[in-house]
PDB file of C-alpha atoms in Angstrom:
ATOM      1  CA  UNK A  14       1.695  -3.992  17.956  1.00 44.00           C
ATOM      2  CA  UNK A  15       4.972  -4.745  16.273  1.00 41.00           C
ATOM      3  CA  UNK A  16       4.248  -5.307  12.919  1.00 43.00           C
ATOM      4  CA  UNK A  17       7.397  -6.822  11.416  1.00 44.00           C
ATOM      5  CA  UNK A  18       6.892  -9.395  14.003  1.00 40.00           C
ATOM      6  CA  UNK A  19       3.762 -10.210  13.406  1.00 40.00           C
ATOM      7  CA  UNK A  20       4.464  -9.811   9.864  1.00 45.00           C
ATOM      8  CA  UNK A  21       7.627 -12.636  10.159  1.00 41.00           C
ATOM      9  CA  UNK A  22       5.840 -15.147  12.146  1.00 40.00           C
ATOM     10  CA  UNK A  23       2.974 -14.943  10.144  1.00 41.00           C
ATOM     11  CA  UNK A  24       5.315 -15.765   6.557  1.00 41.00           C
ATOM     12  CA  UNK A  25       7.092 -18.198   8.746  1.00 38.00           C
ATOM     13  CA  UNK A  26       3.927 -20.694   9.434  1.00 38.00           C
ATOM     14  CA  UNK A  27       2.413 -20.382   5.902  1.00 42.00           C
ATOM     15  CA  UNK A  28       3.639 -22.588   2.991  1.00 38.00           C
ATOM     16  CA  UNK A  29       4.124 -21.226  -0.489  1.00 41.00           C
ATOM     17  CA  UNK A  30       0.466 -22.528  -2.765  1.00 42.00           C
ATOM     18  CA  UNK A  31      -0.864 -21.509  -6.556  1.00 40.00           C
ATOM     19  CA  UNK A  32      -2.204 -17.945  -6.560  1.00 44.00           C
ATOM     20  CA  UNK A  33      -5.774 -17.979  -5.866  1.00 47.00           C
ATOM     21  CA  UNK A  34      -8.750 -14.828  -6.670  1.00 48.00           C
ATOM     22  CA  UNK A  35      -9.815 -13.423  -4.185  1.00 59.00           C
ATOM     23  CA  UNK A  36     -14.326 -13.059  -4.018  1.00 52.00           C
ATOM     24  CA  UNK A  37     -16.359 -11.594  -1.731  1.00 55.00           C
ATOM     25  CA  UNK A  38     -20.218 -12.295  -0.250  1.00 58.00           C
ATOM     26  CA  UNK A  39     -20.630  -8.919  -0.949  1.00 46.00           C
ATOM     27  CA  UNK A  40     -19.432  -5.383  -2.167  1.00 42.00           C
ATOM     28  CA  UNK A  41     -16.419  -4.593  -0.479  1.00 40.00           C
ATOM     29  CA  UNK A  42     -16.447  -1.529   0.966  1.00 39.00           C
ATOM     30  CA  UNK A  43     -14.026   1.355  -0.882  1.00 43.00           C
ATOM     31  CA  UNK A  44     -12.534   4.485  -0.249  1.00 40.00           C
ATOM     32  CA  UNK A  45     -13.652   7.683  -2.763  1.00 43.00           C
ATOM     33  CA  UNK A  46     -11.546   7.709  -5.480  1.00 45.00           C
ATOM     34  CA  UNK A  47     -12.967  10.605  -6.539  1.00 41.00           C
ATOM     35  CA  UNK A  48      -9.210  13.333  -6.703  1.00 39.00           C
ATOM     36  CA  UNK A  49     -10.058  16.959  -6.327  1.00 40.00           C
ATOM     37  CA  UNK A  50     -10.839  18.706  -9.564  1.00 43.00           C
ATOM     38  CA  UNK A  51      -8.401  20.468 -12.035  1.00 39.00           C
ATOM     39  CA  UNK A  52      -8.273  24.154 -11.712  1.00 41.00           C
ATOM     40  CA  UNK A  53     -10.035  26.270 -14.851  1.00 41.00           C
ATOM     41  CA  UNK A  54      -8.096  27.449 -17.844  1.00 38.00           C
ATOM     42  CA  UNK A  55      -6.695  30.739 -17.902  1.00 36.00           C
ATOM     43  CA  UNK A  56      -7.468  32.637 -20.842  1.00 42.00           C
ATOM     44  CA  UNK A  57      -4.916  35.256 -22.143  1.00 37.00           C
ATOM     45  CA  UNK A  58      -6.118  38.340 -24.244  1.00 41.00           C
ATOM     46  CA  UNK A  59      -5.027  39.295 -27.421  1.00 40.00           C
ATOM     47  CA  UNK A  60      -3.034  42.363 -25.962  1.00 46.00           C
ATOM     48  CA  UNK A  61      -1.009  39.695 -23.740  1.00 39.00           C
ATOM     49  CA  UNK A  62       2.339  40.056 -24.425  1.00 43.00           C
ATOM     50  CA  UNK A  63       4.773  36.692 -23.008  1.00 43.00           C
ATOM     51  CA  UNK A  64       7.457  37.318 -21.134  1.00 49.00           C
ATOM     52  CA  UNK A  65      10.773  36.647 -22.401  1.00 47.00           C
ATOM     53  CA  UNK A  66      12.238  32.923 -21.007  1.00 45.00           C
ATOM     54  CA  UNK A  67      15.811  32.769 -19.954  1.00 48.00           C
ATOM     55  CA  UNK A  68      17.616  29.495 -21.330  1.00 50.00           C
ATOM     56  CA  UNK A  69      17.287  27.053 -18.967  1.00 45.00           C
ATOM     57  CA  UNK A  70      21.055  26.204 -17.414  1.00 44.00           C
ATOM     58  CA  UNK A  71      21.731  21.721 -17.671  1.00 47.00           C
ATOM     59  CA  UNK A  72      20.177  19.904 -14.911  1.00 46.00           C
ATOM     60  CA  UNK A  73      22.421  19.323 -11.795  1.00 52.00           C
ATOM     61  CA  UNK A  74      22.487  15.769  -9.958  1.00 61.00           C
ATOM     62  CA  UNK A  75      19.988  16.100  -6.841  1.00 89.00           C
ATOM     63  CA  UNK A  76      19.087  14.286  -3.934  1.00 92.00           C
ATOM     64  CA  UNK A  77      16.042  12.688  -5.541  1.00 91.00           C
ATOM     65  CA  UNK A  78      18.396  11.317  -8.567  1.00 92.00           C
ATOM     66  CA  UNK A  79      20.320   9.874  -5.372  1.00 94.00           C
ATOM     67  CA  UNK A  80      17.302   8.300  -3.745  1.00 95.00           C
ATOM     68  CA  UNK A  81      15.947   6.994  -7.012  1.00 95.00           C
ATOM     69  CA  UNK A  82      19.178   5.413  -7.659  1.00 95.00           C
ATOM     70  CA  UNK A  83      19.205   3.646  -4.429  1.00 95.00           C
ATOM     71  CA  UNK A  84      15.876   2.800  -4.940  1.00 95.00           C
ATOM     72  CA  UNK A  85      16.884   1.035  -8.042  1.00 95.00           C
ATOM     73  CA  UNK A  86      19.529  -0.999  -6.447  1.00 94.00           C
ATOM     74  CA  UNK A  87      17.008  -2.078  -3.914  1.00 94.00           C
ATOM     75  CA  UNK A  88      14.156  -3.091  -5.979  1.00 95.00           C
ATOM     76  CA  UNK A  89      17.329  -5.244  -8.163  1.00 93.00           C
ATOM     77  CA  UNK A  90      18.706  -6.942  -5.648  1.00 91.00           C
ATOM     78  CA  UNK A  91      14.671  -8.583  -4.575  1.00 92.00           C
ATOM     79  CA  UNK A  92      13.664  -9.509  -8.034  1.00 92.00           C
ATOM     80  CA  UNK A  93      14.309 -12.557  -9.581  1.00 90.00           C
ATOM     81  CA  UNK A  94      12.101 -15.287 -11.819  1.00 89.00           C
ATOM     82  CA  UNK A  95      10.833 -18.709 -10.280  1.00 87.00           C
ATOM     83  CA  UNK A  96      10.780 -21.993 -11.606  1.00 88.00           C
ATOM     84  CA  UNK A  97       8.046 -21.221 -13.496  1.00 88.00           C
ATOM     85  CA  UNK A  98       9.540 -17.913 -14.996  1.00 88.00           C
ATOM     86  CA  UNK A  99       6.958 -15.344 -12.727  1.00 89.00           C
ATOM     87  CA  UNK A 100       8.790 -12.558 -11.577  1.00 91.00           C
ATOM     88  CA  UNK A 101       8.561 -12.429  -7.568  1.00 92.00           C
ATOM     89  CA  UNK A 102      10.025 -10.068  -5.324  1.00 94.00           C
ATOM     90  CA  UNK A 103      11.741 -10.701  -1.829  1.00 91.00           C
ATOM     91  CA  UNK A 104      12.279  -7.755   0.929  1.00 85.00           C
ATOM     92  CA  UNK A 105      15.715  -7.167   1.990  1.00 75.00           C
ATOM     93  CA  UNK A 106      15.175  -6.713   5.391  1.00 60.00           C
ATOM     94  CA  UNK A 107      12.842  -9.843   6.397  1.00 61.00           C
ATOM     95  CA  UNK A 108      14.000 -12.899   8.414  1.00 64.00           C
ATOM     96  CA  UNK A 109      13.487 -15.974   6.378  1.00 70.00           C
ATOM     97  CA  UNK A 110      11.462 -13.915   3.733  1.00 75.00           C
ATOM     98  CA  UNK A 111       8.862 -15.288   1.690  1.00 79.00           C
ATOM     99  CA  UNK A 112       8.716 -13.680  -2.360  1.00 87.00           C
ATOM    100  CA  UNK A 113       5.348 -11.088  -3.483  1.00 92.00           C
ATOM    101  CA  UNK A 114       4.419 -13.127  -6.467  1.00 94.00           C
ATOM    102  CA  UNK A 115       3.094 -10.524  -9.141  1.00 94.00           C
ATOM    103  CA  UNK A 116       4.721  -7.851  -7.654  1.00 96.00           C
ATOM    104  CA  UNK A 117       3.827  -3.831  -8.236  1.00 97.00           C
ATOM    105  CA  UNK A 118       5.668  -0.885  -6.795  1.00 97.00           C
ATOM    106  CA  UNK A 119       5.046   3.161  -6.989  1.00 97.00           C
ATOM    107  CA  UNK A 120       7.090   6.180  -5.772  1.00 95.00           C
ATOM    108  CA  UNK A 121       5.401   8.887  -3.983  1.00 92.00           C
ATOM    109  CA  UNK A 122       6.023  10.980  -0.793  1.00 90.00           C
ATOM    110  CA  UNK A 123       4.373   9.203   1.780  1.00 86.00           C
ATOM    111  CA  UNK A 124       5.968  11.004   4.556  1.00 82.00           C
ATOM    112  CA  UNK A 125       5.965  14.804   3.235  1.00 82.00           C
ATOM    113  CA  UNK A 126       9.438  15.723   3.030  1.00 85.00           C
ATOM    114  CA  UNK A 127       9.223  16.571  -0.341  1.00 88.00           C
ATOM    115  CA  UNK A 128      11.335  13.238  -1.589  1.00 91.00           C
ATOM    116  CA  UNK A 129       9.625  10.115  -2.975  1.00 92.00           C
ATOM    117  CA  UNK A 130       9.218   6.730  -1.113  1.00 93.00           C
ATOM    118  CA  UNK A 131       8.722   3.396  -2.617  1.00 94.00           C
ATOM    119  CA  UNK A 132       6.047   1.391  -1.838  1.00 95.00           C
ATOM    120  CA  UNK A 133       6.231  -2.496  -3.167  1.00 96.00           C
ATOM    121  CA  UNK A 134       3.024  -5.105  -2.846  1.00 96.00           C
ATOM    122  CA  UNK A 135       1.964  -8.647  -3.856  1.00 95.00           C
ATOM    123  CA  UNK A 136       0.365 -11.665  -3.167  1.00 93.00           C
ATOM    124  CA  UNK A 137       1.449 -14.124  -0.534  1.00 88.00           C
ATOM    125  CA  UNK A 138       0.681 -17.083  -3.023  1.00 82.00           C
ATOM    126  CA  UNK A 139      -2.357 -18.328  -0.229  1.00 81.00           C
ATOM    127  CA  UNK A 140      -5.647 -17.429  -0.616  1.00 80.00           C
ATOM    128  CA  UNK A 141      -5.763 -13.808  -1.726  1.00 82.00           C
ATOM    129  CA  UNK A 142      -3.223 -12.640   1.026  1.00 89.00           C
ATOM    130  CA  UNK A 143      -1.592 -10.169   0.160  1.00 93.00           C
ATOM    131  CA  UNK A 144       1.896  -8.236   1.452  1.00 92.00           C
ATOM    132  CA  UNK A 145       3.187  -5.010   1.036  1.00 93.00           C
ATOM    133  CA  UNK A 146       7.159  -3.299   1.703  1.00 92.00           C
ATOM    134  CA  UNK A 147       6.960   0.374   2.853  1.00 91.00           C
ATOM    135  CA  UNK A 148      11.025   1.786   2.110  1.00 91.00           C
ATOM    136  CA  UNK A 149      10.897   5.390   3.391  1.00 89.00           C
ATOM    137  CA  UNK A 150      13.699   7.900   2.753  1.00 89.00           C
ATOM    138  CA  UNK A 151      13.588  10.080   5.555  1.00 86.00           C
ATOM    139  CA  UNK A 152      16.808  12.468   6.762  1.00 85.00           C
ATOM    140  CA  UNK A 153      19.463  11.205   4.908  1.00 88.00           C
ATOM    141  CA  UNK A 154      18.441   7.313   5.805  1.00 89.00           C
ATOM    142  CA  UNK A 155      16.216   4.575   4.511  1.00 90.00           C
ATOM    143  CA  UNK A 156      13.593   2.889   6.663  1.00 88.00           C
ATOM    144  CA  UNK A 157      12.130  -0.480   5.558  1.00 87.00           C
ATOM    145  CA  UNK A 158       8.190  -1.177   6.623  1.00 87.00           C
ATOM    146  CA  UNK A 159       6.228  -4.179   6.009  1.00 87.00           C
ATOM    147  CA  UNK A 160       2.413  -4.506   6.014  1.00 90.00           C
ATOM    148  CA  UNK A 161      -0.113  -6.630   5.987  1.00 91.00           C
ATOM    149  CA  UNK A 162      -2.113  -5.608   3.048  1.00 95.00           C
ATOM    150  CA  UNK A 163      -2.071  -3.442  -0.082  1.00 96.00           C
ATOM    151  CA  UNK A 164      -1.565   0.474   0.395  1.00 96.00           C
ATOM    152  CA  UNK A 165      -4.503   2.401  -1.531  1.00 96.00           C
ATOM    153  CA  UNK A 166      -4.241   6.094  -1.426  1.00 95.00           C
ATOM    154  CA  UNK A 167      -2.023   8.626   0.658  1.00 92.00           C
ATOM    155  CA  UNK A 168      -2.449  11.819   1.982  1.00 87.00           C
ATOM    156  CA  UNK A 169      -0.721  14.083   4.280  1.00 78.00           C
ATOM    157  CA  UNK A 170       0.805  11.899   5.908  1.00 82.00           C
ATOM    158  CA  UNK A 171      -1.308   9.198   6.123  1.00 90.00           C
ATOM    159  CA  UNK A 172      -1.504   5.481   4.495  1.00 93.00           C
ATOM    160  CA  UNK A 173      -4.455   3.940   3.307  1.00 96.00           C
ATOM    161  CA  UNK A 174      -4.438  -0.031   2.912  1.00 96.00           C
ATOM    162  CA  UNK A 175      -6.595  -2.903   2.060  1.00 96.00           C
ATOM    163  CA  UNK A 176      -6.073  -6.146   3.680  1.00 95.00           C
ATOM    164  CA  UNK A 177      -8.785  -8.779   1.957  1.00 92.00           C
ATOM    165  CA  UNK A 178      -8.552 -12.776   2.970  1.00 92.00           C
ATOM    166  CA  UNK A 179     -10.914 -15.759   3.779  1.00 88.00           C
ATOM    167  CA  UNK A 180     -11.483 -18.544   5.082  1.00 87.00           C
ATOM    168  CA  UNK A 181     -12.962 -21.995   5.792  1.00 87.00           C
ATOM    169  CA  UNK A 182     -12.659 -22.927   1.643  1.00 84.00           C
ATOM    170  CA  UNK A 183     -15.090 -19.052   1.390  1.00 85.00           C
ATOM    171  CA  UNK A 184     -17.006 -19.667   3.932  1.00 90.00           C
ATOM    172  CA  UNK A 185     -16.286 -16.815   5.609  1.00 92.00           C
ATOM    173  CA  UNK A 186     -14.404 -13.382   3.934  1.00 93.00           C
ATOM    174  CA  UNK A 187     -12.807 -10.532   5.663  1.00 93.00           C
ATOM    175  CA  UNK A 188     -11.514  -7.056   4.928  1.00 92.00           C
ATOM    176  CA  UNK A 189      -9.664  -5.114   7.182  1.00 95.00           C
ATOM    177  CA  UNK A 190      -9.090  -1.620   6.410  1.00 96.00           C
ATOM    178  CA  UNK A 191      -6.183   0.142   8.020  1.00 95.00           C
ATOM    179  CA  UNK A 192      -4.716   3.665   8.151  1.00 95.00           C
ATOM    180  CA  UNK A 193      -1.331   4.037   8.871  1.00 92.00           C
ATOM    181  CA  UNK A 194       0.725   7.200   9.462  1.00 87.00           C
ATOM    182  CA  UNK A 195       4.251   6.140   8.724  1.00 69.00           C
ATOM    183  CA  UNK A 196       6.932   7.111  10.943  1.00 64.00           C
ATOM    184  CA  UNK A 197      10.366   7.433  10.489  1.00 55.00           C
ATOM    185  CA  UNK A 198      13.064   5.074  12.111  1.00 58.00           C
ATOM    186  CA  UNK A 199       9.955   3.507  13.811  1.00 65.00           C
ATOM    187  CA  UNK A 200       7.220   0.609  12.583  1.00 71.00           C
ATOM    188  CA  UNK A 201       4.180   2.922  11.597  1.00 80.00           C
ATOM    189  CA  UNK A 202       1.285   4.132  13.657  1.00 87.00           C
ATOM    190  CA  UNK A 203      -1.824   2.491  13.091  1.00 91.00           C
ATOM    191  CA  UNK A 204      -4.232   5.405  13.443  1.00 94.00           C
ATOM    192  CA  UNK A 205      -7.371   3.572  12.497  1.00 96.00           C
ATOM    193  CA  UNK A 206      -8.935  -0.373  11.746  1.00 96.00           C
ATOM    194  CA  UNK A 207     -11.924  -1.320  10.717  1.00 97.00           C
ATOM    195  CA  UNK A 208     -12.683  -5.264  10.169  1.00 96.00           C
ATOM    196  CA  UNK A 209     -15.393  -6.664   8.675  1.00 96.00           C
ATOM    197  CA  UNK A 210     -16.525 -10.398   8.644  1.00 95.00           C
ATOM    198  CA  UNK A 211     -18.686 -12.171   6.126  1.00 95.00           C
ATOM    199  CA  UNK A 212     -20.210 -15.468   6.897  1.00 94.00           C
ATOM    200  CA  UNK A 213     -21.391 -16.558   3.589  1.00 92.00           C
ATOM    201  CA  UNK A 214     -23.029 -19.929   4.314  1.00 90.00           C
ATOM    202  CA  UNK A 215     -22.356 -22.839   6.416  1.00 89.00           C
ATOM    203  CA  UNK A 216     -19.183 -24.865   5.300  1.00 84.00           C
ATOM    204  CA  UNK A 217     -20.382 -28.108   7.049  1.00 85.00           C
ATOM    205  CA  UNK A 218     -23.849 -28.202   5.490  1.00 86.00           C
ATOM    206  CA  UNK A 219     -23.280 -25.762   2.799  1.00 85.00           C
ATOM    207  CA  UNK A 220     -26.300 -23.535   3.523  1.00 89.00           C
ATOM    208  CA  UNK A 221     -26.300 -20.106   2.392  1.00 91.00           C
ATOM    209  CA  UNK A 222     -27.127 -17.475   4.623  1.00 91.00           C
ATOM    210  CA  UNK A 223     -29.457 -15.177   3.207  1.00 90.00           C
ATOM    211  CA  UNK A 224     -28.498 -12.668   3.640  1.00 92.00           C
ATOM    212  CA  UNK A 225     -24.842 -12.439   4.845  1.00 92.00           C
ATOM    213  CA  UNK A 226     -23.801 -12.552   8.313  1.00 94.00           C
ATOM    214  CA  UNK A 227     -21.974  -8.933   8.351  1.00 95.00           C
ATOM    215  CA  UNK A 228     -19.740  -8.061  11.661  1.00 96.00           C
ATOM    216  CA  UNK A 229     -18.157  -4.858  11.663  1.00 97.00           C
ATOM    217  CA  UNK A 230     -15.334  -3.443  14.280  1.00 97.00           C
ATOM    218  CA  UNK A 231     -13.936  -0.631  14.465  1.00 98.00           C
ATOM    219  CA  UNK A 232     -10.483   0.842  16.767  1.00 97.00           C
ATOM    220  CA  UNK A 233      -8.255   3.464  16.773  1.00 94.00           C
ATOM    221  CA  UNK A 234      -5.161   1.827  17.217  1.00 87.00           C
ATOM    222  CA  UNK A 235      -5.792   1.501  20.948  1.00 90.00           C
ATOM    223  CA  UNK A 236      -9.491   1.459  21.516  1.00 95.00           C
ATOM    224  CA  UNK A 237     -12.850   0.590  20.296  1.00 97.00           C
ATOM    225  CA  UNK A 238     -15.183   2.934  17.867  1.00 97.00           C
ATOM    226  CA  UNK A 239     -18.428   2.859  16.788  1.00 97.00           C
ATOM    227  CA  UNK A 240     -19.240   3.275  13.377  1.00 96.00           C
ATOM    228  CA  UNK A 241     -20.052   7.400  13.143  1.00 97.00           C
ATOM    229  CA  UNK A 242     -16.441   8.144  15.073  1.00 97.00           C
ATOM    230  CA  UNK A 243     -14.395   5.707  12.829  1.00 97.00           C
ATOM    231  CA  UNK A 244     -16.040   7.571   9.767  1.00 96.00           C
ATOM    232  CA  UNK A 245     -15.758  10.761  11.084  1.00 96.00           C
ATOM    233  CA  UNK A 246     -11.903  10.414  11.534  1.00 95.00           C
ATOM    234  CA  UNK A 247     -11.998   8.440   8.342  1.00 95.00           C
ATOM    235  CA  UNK A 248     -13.179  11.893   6.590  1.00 94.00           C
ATOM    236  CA  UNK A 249     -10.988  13.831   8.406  1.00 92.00           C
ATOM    237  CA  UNK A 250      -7.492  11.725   7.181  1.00 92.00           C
ATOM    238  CA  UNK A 251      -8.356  10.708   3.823  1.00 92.00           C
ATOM    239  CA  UNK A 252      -9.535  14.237   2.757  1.00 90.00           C
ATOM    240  CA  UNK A 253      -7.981  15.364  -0.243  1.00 88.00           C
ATOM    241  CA  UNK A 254      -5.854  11.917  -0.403  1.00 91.00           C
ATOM    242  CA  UNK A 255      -4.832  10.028  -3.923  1.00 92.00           C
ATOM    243  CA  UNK A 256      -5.176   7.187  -5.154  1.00 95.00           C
ATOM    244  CA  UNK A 257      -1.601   5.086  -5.501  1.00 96.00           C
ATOM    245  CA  UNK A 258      -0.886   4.369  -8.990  1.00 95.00           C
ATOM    246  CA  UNK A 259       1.444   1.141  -9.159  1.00 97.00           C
ATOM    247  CA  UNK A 260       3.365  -0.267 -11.808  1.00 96.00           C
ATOM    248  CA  UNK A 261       4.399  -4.177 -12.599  1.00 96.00           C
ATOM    249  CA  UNK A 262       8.032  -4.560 -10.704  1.00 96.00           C
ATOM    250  CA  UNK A 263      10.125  -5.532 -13.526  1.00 93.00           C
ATOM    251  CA  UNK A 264      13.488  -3.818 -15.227  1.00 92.00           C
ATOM    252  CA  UNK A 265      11.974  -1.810 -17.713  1.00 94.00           C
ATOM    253  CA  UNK A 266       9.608  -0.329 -14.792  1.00 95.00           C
ATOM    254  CA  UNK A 267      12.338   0.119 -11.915  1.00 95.00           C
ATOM    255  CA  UNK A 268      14.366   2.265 -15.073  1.00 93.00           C
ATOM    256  CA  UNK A 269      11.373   4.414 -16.273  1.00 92.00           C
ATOM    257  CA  UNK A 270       9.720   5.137 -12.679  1.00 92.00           C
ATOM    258  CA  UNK A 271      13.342   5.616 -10.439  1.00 91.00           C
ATOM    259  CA  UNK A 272      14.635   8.060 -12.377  1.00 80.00           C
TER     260      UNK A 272
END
């Protein structure tokens, strides 16, 4: 599946509307937020005598105050303010883009190398759709993603992301759920879907189903799960992932966080 293609096309054939919530028939389904404890306190006797710390030499310029600063220049050159002065963001490397209205970023290593990536999201300005910009540093070069969805947690590795929408005026709600393990100089791997349908009542008569019509599938990328195998691979990726902290994208932001 070729992602920025589906990606364009699918920007292409939607027109720009007012921002929209997003509800649900019922709970959606989330991954454990729950980060692995903090390690105990060490306690030092009175007898412990510190060790004597050598003055620290001035910081040198590194490779992450390199990326960060290209990071900056990237996230400057997409943001700008609309007619009606909300700041929206606009991915570089899109054909015949369409902005992220309310856009939030974060920088974390999403591929392990030990440098931080950026990850940028918002809403499409439909429905609840939302959008999200993956731009990877990887080996001296910058790789630019883009996803259908919001990116949740991360963890060796691996991408987490939540892709809500609906249709048919709320008739019917879905969530996809997708895990991703990004890939350098190629689109990312999708690893694992699940997608769930909601039929909340009729839209023609307006009768509520009670309860929900629920339809759940579930793939690897390539083929069809049932539920036990997609959780059991679910456990085995997202173990001791975190949760992605995101910021608003404005200048203040890009200056604290890309530094």
């Amino acid at each position: 599946m070729n992602l920025r293609k589906l990606t364009s096309a699918f920007l292409v054939f939607m027109s720009i509307g007012m921002l929209q919530g997003c509800g649900s028939c019922t709970n959606k389904v989330n991954y454990d937020d729950t980060l692995p404890p903090l390690g105990e306190t060490l306690e030092i006797g009175s007898d412990y005598t510190p060790e004597v710390i050598e003055e620290l030499s001035e910081p040198t310029y590194s490779l992450q105050d390199e990326i960060y600063a290209h990071f900056r220049e990237y996230l400057k050159a997409g943001i700008r303010e609309d007619e009606n002065g909300r700041i929206v963001f606009t991915p570089s490397d899109i054909e015949n883009a369409i902005p992220y209205y309310e856009p939030e970023f974060s920088v974390l290593d999403i591929n392990g190398d030990g440098y931080n990536d950026l990850v940028v999201w918002g809403y499409l300005g439909i429905r609840c759709k939302i959008l999200s910009t993956v731009y990877e540093y990887y080996e001296g070069d910058y790789y630019e993603y883009n996803l259908m969805g919001q990116p949740v947690r991360y963890a060796n590795g691996y991408l987490f992301v939540t892709d809500p929408d609906y249709a048919e005026a709320g008739a019917v709600m879905y969530l996809d759920e997708y895990v991703y393990a990004p890939n350098a100089q190629y689109e990312p791997d999708l690893v694992l879907d699940h997608h769930r349908e909601e039929v909340c009542y009729n839209s023609e008569t307006d009768e509520e189903y009670d309860p929900t019509i629920v339809t759940d599938s579930y793939n690897d990328g390539m083929n069809e799960l049932n539920k036990d195998d997609y959780e059991a691979k679910l456990i085995e990726y997202i173990q001791d992932s975190f949760e992605i902290t995101y910021f608003a994208l404005n200048e203040n932001n890009i200056e604290n966080f890309c530094r």
